[in-house]
CSV table of C-alpha atoms and ligand atoms in Angstrom, one decimal:
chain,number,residue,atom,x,y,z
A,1,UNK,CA,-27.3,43.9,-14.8
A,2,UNK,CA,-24.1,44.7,-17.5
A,3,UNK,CA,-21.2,44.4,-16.0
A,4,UNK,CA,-18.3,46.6,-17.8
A,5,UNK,CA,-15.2,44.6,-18.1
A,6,UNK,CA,-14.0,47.3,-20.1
A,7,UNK,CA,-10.5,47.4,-18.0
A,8,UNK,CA,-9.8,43.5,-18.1
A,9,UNK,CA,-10.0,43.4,-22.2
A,10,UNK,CA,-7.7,46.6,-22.2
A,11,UNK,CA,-5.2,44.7,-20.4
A,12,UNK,CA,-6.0,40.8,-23.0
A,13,UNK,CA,-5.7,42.9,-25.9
A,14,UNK,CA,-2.3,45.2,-24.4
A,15,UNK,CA,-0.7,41.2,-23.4
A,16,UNK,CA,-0.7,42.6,-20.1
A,17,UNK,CA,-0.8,39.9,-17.2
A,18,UNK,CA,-4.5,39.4,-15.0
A,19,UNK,CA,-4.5,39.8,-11.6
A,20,UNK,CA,-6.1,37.9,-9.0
A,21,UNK,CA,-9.1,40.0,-8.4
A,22,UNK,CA,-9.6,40.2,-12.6
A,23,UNK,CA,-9.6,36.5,-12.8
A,24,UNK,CA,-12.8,36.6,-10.1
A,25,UNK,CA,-14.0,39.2,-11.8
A,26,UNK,CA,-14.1,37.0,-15.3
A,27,UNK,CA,-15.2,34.1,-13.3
A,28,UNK,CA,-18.3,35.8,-11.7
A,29,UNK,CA,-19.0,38.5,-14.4
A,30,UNK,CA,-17.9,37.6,-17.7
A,31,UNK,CA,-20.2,36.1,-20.3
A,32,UNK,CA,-19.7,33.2,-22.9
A,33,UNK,CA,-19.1,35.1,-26.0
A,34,UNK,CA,-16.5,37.4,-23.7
A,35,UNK,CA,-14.9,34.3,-22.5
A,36,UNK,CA,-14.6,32.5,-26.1
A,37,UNK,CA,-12.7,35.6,-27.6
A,38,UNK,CA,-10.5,36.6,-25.2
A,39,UNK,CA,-9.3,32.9,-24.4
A,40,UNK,CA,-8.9,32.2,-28.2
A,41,UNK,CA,-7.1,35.3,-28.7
A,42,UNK,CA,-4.0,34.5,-25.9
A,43,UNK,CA,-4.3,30.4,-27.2
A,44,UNK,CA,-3.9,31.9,-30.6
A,45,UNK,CA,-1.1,34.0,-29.7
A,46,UNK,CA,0.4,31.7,-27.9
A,47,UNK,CA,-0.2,28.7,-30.8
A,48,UNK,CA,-0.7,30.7,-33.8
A,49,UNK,CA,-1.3,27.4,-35.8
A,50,UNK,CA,-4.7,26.1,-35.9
A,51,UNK,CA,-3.3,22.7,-34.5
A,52,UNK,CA,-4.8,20.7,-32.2
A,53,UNK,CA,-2.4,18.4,-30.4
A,54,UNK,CA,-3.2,14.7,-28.2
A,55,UNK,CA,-0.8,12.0,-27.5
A,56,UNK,CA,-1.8,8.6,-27.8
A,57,UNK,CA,-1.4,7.3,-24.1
A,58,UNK,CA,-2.5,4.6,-21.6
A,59,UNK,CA,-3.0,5.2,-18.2
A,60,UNK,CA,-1.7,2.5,-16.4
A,61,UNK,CA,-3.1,2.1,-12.6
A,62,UNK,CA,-0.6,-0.3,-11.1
A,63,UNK,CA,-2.1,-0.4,-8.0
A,64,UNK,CA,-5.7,0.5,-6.2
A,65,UNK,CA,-4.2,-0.3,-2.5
A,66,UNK,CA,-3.9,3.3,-0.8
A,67,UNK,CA,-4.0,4.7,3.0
A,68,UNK,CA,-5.2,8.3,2.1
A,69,UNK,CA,-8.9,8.1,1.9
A,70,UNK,CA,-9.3,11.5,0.2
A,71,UNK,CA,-13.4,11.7,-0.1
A,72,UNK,CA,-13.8,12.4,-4.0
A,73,UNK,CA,-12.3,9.0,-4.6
A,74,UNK,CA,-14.0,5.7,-5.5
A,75,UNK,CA,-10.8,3.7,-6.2
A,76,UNK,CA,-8.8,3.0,-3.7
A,77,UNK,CA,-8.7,0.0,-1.0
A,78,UNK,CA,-7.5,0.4,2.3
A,79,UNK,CA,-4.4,-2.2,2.8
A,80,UNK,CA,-5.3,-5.3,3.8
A,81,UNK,CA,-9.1,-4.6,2.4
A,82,UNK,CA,-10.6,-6.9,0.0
A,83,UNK,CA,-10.3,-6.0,-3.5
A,84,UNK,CA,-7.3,-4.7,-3.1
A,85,UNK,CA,-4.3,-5.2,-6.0
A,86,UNK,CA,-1.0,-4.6,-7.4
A,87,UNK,CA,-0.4,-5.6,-11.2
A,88,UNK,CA,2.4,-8.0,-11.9
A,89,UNK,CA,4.9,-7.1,-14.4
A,90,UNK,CA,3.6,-9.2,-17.3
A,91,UNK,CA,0.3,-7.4,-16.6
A,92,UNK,CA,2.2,-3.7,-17.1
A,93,UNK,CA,4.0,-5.4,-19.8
A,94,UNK,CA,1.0,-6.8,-21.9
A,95,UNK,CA,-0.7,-3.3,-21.6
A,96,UNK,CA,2.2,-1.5,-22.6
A,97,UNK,CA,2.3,-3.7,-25.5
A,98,UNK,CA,-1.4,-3.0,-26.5
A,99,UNK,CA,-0.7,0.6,-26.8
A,100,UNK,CA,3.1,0.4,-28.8
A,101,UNK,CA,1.0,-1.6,-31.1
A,102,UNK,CA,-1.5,1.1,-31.3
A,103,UNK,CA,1.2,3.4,-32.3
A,104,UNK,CA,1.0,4.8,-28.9
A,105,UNK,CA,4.1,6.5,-26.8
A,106,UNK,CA,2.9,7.3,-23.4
A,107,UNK,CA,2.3,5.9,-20.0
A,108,UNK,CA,0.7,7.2,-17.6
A,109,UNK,CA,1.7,5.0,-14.0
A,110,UNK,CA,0.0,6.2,-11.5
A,111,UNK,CA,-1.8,4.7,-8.0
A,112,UNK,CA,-2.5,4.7,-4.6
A,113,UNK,CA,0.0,5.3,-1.4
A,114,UNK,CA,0.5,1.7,-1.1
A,115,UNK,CA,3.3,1.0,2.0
A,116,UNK,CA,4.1,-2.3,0.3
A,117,UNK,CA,5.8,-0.9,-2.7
A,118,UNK,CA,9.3,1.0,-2.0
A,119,UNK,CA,12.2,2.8,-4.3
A,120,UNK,CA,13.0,-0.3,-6.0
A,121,UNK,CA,9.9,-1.5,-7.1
A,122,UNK,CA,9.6,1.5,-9.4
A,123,UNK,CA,13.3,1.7,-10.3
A,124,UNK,CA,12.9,-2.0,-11.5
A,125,UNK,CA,9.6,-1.7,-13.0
A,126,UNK,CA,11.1,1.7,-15.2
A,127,UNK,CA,14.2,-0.1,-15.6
A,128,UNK,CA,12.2,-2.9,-17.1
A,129,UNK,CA,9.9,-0.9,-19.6
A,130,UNK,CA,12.5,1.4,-21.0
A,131,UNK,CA,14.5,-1.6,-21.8
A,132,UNK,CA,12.0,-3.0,-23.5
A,133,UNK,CA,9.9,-0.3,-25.1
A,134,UNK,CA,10.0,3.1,-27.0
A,135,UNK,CA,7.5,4.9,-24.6
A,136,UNK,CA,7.6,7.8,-22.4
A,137,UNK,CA,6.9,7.4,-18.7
A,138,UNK,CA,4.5,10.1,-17.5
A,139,UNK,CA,4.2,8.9,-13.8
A,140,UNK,CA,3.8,9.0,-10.4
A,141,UNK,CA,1.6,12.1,-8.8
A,142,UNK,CA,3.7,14.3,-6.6
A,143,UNK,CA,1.9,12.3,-3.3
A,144,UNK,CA,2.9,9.6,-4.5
A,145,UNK,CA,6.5,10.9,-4.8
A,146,UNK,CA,6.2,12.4,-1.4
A,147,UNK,CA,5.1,9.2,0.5
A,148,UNK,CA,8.0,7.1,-1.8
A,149,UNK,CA,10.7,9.1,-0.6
A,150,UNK,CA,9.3,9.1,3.1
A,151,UNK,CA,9.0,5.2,3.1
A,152,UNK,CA,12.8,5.1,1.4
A,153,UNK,CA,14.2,7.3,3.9
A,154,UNK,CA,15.3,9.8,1.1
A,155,UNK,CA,15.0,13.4,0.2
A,156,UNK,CA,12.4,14.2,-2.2
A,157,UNK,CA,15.5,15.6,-4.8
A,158,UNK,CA,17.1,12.1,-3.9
A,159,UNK,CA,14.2,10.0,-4.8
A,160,UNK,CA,13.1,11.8,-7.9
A,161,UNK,CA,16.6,12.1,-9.0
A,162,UNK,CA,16.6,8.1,-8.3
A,163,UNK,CA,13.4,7.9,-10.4
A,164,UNK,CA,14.8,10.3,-13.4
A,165,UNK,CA,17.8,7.8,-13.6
A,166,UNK,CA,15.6,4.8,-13.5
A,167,UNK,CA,13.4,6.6,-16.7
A,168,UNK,CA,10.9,8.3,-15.1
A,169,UNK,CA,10.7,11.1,-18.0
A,170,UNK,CA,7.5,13.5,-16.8
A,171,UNK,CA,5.6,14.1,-14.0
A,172,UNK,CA,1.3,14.4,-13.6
A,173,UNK,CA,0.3,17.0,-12.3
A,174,UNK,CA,-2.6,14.8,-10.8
A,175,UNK,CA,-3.5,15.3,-6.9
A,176,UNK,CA,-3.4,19.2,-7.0
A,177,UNK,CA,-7.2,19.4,-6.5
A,178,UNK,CA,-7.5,23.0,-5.4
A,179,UNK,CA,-3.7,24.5,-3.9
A,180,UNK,CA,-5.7,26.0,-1.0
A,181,UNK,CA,-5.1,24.0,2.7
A,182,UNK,CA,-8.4,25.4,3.6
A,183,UNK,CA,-10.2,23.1,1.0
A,184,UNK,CA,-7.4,20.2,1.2
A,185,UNK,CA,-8.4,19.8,4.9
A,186,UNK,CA,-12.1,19.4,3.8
A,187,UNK,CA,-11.8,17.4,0.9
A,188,UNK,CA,-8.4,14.9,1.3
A,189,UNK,CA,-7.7,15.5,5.0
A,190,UNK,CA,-4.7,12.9,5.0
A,191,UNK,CA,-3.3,14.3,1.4
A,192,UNK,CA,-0.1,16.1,1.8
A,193,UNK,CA,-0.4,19.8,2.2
A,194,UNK,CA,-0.3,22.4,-0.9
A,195,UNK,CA,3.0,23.7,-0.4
A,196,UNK,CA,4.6,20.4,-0.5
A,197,UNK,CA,2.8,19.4,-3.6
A,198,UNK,CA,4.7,22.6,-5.0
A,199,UNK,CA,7.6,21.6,-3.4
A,200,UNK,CA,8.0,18.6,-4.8
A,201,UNK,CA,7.1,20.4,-8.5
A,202,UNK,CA,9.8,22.9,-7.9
A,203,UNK,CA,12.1,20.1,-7.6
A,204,UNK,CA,11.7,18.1,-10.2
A,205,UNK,CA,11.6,20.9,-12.5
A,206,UNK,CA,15.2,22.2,-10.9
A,207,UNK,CA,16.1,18.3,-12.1
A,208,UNK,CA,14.6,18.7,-15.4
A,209,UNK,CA,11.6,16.8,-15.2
A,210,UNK,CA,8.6,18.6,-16.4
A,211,UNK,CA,5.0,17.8,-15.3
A,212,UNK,CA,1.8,18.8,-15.8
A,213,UNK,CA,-0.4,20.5,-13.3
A,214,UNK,CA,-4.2,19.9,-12.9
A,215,UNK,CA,-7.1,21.7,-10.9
A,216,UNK,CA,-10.0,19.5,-9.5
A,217,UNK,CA,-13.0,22.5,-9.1
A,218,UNK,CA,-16.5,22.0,-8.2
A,219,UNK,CA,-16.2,20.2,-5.3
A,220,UNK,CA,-16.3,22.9,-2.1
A,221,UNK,CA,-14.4,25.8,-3.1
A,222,UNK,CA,-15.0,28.7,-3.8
A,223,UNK,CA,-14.5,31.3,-7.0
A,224,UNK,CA,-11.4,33.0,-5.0
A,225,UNK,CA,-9.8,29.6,-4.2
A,226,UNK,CA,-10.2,28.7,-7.5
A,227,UNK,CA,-7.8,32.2,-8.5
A,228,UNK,CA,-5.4,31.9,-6.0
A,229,UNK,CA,-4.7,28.4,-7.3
A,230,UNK,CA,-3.9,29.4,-10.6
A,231,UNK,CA,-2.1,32.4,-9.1
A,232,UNK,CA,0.2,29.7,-6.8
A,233,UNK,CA,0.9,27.6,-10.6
A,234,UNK,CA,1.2,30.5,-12.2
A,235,UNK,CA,4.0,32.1,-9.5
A,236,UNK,CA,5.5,28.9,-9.5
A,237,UNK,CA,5.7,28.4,-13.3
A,238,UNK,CA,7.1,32.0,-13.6
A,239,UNK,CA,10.3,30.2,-10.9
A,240,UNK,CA,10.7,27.2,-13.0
A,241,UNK,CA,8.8,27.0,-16.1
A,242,UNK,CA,8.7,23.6,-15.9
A,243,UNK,CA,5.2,22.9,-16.1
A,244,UNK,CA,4.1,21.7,-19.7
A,245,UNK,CA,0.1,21.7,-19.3
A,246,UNK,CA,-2.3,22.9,-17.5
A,247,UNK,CA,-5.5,20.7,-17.4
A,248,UNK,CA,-8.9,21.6,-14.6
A,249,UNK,CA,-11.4,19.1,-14.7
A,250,UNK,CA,-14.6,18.8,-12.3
A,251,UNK,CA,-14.8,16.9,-9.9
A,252,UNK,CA,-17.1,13.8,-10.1
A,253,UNK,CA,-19.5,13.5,-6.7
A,254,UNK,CA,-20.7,10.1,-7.5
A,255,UNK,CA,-19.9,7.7,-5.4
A,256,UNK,CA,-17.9,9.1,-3.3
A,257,UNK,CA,-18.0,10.7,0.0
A,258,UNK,CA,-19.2,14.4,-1.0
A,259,UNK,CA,-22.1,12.4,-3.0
A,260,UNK,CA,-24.3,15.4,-2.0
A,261,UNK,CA,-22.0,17.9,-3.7
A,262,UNK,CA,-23.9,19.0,-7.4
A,263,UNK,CA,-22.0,17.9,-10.5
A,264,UNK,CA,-20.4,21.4,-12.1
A,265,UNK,CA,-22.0,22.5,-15.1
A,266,UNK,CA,-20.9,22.6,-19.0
A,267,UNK,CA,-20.8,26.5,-18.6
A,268,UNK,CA,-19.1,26.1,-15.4
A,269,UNK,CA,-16.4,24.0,-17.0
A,270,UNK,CA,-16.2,26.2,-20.2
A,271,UNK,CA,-15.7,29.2,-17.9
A,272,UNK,CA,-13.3,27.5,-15.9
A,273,UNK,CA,-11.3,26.5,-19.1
A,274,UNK,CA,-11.3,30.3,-20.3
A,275,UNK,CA,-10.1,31.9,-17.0
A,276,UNK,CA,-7.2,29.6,-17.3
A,277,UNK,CA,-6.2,30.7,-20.1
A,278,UNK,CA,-6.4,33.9,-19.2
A,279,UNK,CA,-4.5,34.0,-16.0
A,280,UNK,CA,-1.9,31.2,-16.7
A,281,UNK,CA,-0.1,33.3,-19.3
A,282,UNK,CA,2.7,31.3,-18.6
A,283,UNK,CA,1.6,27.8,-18.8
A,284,UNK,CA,2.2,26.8,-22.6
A,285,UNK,CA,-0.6,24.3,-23.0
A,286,UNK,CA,-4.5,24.3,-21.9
A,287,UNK,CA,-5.9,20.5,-22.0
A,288,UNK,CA,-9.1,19.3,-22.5
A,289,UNK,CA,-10.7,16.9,-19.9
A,290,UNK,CA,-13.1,15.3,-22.4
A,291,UNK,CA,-12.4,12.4,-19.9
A,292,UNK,CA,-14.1,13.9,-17.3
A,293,UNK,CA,-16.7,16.1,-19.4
A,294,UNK,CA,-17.5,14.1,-22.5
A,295,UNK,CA,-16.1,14.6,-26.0
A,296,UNK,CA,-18.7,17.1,-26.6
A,297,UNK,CA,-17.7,19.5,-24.2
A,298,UNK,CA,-14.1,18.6,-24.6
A,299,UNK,CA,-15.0,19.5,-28.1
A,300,UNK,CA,-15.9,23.2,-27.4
A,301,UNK,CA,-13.4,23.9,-25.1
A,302,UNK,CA,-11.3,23.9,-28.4
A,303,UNK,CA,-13.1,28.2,-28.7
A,304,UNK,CA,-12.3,28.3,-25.1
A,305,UNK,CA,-8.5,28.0,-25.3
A,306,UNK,CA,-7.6,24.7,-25.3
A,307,UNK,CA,-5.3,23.5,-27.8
A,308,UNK,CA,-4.4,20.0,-26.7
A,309,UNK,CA,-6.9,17.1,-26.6
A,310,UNK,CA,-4.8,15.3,-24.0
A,311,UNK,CA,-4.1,12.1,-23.7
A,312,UNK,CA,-6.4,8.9,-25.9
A,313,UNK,CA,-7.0,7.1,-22.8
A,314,UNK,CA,-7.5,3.2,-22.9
A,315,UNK,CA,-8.5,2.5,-19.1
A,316,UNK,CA,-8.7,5.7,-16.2
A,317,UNK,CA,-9.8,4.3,-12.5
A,318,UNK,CA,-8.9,7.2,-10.1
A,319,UNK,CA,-11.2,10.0,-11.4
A,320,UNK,CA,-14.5,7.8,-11.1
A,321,UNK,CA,-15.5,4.7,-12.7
A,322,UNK,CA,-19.1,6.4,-13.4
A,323,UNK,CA,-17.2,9.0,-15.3
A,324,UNK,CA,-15.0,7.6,-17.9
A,325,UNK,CA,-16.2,8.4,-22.0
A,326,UNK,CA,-13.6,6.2,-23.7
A,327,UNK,CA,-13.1,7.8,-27.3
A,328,UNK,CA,-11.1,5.8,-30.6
A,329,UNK,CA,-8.3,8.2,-31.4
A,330,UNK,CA,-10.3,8.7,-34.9
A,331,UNK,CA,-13.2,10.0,-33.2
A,332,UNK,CA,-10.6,12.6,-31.2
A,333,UNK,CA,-9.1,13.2,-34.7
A,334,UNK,CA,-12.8,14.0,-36.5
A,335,UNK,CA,-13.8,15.7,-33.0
A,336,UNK,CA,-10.7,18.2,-33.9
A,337,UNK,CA,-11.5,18.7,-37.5
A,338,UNK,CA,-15.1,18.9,-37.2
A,339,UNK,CA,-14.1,22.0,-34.3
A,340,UNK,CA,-12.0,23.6,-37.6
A,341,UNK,CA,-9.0,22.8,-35.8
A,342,UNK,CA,-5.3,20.7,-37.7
A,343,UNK,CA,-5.1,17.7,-35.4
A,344,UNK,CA,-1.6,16.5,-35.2
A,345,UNK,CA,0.2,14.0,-32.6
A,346,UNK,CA,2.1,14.9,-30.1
A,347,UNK,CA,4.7,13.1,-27.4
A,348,UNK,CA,5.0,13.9,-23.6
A,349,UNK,CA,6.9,16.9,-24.1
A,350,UNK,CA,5.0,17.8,-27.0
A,351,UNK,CA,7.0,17.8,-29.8
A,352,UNK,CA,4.8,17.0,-32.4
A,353,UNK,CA,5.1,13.6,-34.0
A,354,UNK,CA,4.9,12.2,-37.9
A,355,UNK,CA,1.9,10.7,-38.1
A,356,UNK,CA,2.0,6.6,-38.7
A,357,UNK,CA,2.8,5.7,-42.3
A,358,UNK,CA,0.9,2.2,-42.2
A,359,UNK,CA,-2.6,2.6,-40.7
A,360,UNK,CA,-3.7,1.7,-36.9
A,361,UNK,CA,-6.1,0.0,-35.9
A,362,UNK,CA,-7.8,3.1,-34.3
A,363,UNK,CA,-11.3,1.0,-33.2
A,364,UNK,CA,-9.6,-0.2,-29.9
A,365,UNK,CA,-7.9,2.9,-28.8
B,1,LIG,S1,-7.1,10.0,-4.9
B,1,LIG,FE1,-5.1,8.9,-4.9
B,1,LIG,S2,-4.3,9.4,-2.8
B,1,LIG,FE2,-6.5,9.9,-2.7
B,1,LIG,S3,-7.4,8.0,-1.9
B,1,LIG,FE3,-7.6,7.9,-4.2
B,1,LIG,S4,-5.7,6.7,-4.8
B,1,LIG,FE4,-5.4,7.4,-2.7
C-alpha cells in the first residue's frame, strides 16, 4: 500500500514547521529514499557546508555507586554494594592528561546518584581541572544535578550557578530517555520526572549553560511518545534555544532488566535520525551515536541528517559495556570522507577548531 505524503514534503520544501501528527506519519509511512532527501535537505539548509564536525572527548565516569536502579542500566552499584567506586583525583587527572595529549578538549563527567558526594566535591574537582588544563567540562546529567542540589540543600539555579562558577561549561543531555512519565515510570521508576528534567534545562540555559539533549528509543515506547518528545525539546528549545545537539540513540537490552526487549533495528535508527531532523527545526545539530550503533551505521546517518560525528570516545560505561565500538579519531576522520563529507574538529560549543599542526598519535584515541 502507497502512502501519499504529498502534504508533509509541501510543507519540507516551503521550510514550514512538522507537526506532531506529520512526524508519526514520517515515522510509520515514510520510506528510506523519502527519509534521506528530506532530512539532508533541512541539514543542508541548516549547514550548507559539506562539513562533518566531532570533538575529540573522553568520557570520564567518576563514579558507578548510584541509588536509582533505572532497568536499561548495567553500570551502577547500589551504595554499599560490592564493586562499587569513586575515582580519586589523580585518577581523573591522569585520564584528562591522556586525552590533552591526544589533542583532545572535552570531558565528559558523568555518574551515578552517589549520596557520598556533595557540592564541594564537584566544585573542587572543576576547580582543580580548569586550573590545570585547557579542556571543556561537558558534565553532569540534569539527575545528577537534580539529586546534587537536593543533597546540598540548594535550588537547582543555586547549584548550577555554583557549578557554572566552579567551570562547569556544558551540560549532557544524557538521562532524557523518552520525555513521557508514562514510559519513565516503566523504564527508571526512581528517575526524576520529565518536567523536571526540562526544568532543570530551562535553567541552565537562562544561566548560559548550553547542553545537549538525547532520546533513548526502542525500549517500550511507542511511535507517538517518541513525537511528543521531540515536540517537548523542540517547545522548549523554541523558550531558550539553549540546546546545542540533539543526539537519539537505541537503547541496549543486554544485560539489563528489559533483557527481553528486541534490539531496534539499523532502519529503525536511520528513521529515527531522519524524523529528528525533521521535526527539531530548531535544534542546530543532529549527532550520530556510532557509539551505540557501530561506525557503520553512524556512517550513514551522515544522508540521514547528521552532521556531527559526536564525541571520539576513549572509555563509555553507562550505555552498556556489551555495546561500546571504540573508533581512532582517523578511522572517524576516513569514516567522514569516505561518506563525501569535509571532516573538521570541533569544541563543546562547536566552534570549529584548527586542526593540530604536529601529528597525534591517533591509534590510541
Ligand atoms: S542510568 Fe544513571 S541514574 Fe540510572 S541507574 Fe544507571 S547510573 Fe544510575
Amino acid at each position: 500500500m502507497t502512502h501519499r505524503l504529498d502534504d508533509i514534503e509541501d510543507k519540507i520544501l516551503a521550510g514550514q514547521r512538522l507537526s506532531g501528527e506529520d512526524g508519526a506519519r514520517l515515522f510509520r509511512q515514510a520510506n528510506p529514499l523519502q527519509l534521506s532527501t528530506w532530512a539532508s535537505l533541512v541539514r543542508f539548509r541548516l549547514h550548507p557546508e559539506r562539513r562533518v564536525t566531532y570533538v575529540v572527548g573522553r568520557v570520564i565516569n567518576y563514579t558507578n555507586v548510584c541509588w536509582v536502579q533505572c532497568k536499561f542500566c548495567n553500570f551502577y552499584r547500589l551504595p554499599g554494594q560490592e564493586g562499587g567506586y569513586v575515582l580519586s583525583q589523580e585518577v581523573v587527572f591522569e585520564k584528562i592528561r591522556e586525552l590533552v595529549n591526544l589533542g583532545g578538549t572535552e570531558i565528559l563527567i558523568q555518574g551515578g546518584l552517589n549520596p557520598a558526594l556533595k557540592l564541594e566535591y564537584y566544585e573542587n574537582l572543576f576547580r582543580a581541572i580548569k586550573g590545570t588544563f585547557a579542556v571543556q567540562i561537558h558534565g553532569l546529567s540534569p539527575v545528577e544535578i537534580i539529586y546534587l542540589a537536593k543533597i546540598s540543600q540548594l535550588s537547582e539555579r543555586d547549584c548550577l550557578a555554583r557549578l557554572q562558577a566552579a567551570g562547569l561549561d556544558s551540560i549532557p543531555g544524557a538521562g532524557a530517555e523518552i520525555l513521557v512519565e508514562a514510559v519513565r515510570e516503566q523504564i527508571a521508576p526512581y528517575k526524576n520526572s520529565a518536567a523536571a528534567w526540562l526544568d532543570l534545562m530551562r535553567t541552565a540555559h537562562r544561566l548560559g549553560i548550553g547542553s545537549s539533549v538525547t532520546m533513548m528509543y526502542g525500549s517500550v515506547e511507542s511511535v507517538e511518545q517518541r513525537v511528543e518528545h521531540l515536540l517537548r525539546v523542540r517547545e522548549l528549545q523554541d523558550e531558550t534555544g539553549g540546546f546545542r545537539a540533539f543526539i537519539p540513540w537505541s537503547f541496549q537490552p543486554e544485560g539489563t532488566h528489559l533483557g527481553d526487549v528486541k534490539r531496534a533495528s539499523g532502519f529503525d535508527y536511520l528513521r529515527t535520525v531522519a524524523v529528528s531532523r525533521l521535526l527539531l527545526d530548531n535544534v542546530p545539530n543532529l549527532q550520530s551515536s556510532w557509539l551505540t550503533q557501530g561506525p557503520k551505521l553512524g556512517q550513514i546517518a551522515l544522508q540521514y541528517g547528521v552532521n556531527d560525528m559526536g564525541s571520539t570516545i576513549l572509555e563509555e560505561n553507562v550505555v552498556s559495556k556489551e555495546s561500546v565500538f571504540m573508533v581512532p579519531l582517523a578511522e572517524i576522520e576516513r569514516l567522514i570522507t569516505d561518506a563525501g563529507f569535509v571532516p573538521a574538529r570541533r569544541n563543546t560549543t562547536y566552534e570549529i577548531l584548527p586542526l593540530p599542526s604536529a601529528p597525534v598519535n591517533h591509534s590510541a584515541a
